C-alpha positions as a Markdown table, in Angstrom:
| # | Residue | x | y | z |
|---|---|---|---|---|
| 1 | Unk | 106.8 | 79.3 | 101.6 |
| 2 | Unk | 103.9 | 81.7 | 102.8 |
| 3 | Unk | 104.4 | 80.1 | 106.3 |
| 4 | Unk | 108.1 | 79.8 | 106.7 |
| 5 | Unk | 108.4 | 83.5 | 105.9 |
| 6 | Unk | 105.3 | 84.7 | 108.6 |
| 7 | Unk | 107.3 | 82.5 | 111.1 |
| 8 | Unk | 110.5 | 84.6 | 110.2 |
| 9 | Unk | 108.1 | 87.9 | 110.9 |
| 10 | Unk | 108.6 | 89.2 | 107.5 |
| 11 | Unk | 105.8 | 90.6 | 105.7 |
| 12 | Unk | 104.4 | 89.3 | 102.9 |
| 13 | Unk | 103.1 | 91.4 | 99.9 |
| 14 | Unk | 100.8 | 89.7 | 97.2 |
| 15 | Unk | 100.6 | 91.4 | 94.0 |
| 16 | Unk | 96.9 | 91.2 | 92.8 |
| 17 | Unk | 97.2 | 93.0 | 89.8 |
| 18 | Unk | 97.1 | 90.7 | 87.0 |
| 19 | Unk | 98.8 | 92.7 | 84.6 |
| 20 | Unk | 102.2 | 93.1 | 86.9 |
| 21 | Unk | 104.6 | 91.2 | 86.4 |
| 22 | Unk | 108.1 | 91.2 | 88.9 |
| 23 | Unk | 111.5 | 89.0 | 88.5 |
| 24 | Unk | 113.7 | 88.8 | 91.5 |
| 25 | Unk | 116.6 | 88.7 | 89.2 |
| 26 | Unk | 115.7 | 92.9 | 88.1 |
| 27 | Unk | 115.5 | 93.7 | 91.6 |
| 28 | Unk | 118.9 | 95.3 | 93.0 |
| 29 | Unk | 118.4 | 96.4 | 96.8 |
| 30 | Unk | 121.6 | 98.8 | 97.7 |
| 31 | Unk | 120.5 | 98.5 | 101.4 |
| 32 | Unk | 118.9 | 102.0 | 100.5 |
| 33 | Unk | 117.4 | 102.4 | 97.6 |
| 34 | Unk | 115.7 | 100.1 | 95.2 |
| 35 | Unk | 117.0 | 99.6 | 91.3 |
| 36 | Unk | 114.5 | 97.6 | 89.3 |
| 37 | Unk | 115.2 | 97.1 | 85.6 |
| 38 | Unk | 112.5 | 96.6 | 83.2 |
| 39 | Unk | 112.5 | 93.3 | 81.2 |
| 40 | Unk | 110.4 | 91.2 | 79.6 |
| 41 | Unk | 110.3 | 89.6 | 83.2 |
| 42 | Unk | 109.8 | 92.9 | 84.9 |
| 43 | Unk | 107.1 | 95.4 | 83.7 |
| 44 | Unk | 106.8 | 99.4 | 85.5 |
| 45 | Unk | 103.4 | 98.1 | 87.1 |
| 46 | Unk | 105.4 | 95.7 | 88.6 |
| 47 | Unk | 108.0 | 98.1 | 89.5 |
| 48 | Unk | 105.4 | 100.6 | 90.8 |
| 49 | Unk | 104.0 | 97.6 | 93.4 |
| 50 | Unk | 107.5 | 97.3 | 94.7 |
| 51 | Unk | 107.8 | 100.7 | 95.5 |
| 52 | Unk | 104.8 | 101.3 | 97.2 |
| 53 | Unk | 105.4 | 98.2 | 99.3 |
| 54 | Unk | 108.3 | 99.9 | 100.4 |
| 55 | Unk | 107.2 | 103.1 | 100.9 |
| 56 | Unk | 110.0 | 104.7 | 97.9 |
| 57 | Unk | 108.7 | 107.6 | 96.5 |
| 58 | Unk | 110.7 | 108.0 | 93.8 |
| 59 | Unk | 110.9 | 105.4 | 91.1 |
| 60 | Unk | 113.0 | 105.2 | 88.0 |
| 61 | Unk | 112.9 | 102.6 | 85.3 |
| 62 | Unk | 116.3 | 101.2 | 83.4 |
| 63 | Unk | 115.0 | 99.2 | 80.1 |
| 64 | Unk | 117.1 | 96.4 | 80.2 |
| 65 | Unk | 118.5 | 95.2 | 76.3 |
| 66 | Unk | 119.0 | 91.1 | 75.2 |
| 67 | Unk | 118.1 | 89.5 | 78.8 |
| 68 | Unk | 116.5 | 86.3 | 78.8 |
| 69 | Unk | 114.3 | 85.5 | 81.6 |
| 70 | Unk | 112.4 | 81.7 | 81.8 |
């Protein structure tokens, strides 16, 4: 995967931070801005990694109730 998306020129963030944890399912990109709901697949470290990734400087967290992540 790592090499399919450096030959696509997209840049690739790894998350080193044990503790993080980040479900593409929470992640809602508006083309502007960033939503990220927390889970119990999504944590606010997590969240906080995305948005420096991307530069956001303003975060906000939405506690997500009864989702089931695998």
């Amino acid at each position: 995967m790592r090499g399919a998306l450096k030959d696509l020129g997209l840049n690739i963030v790894e998350v080193t931070d044990e503790n993080a944890t980040l479900d593409g399912g929470d992640v809602l990109f508006t083309g502007r801005e960033f939503f990220v709901g927390l889970s119990k697949c999504t944590n606010q470290r997590g969240a906080e990694i995305l948005a420096d990734a991307f530069k956001v400087s303003q975060t906000d967290a939405v506690v997500l109730k009864k989702v089931i992540c695998k």
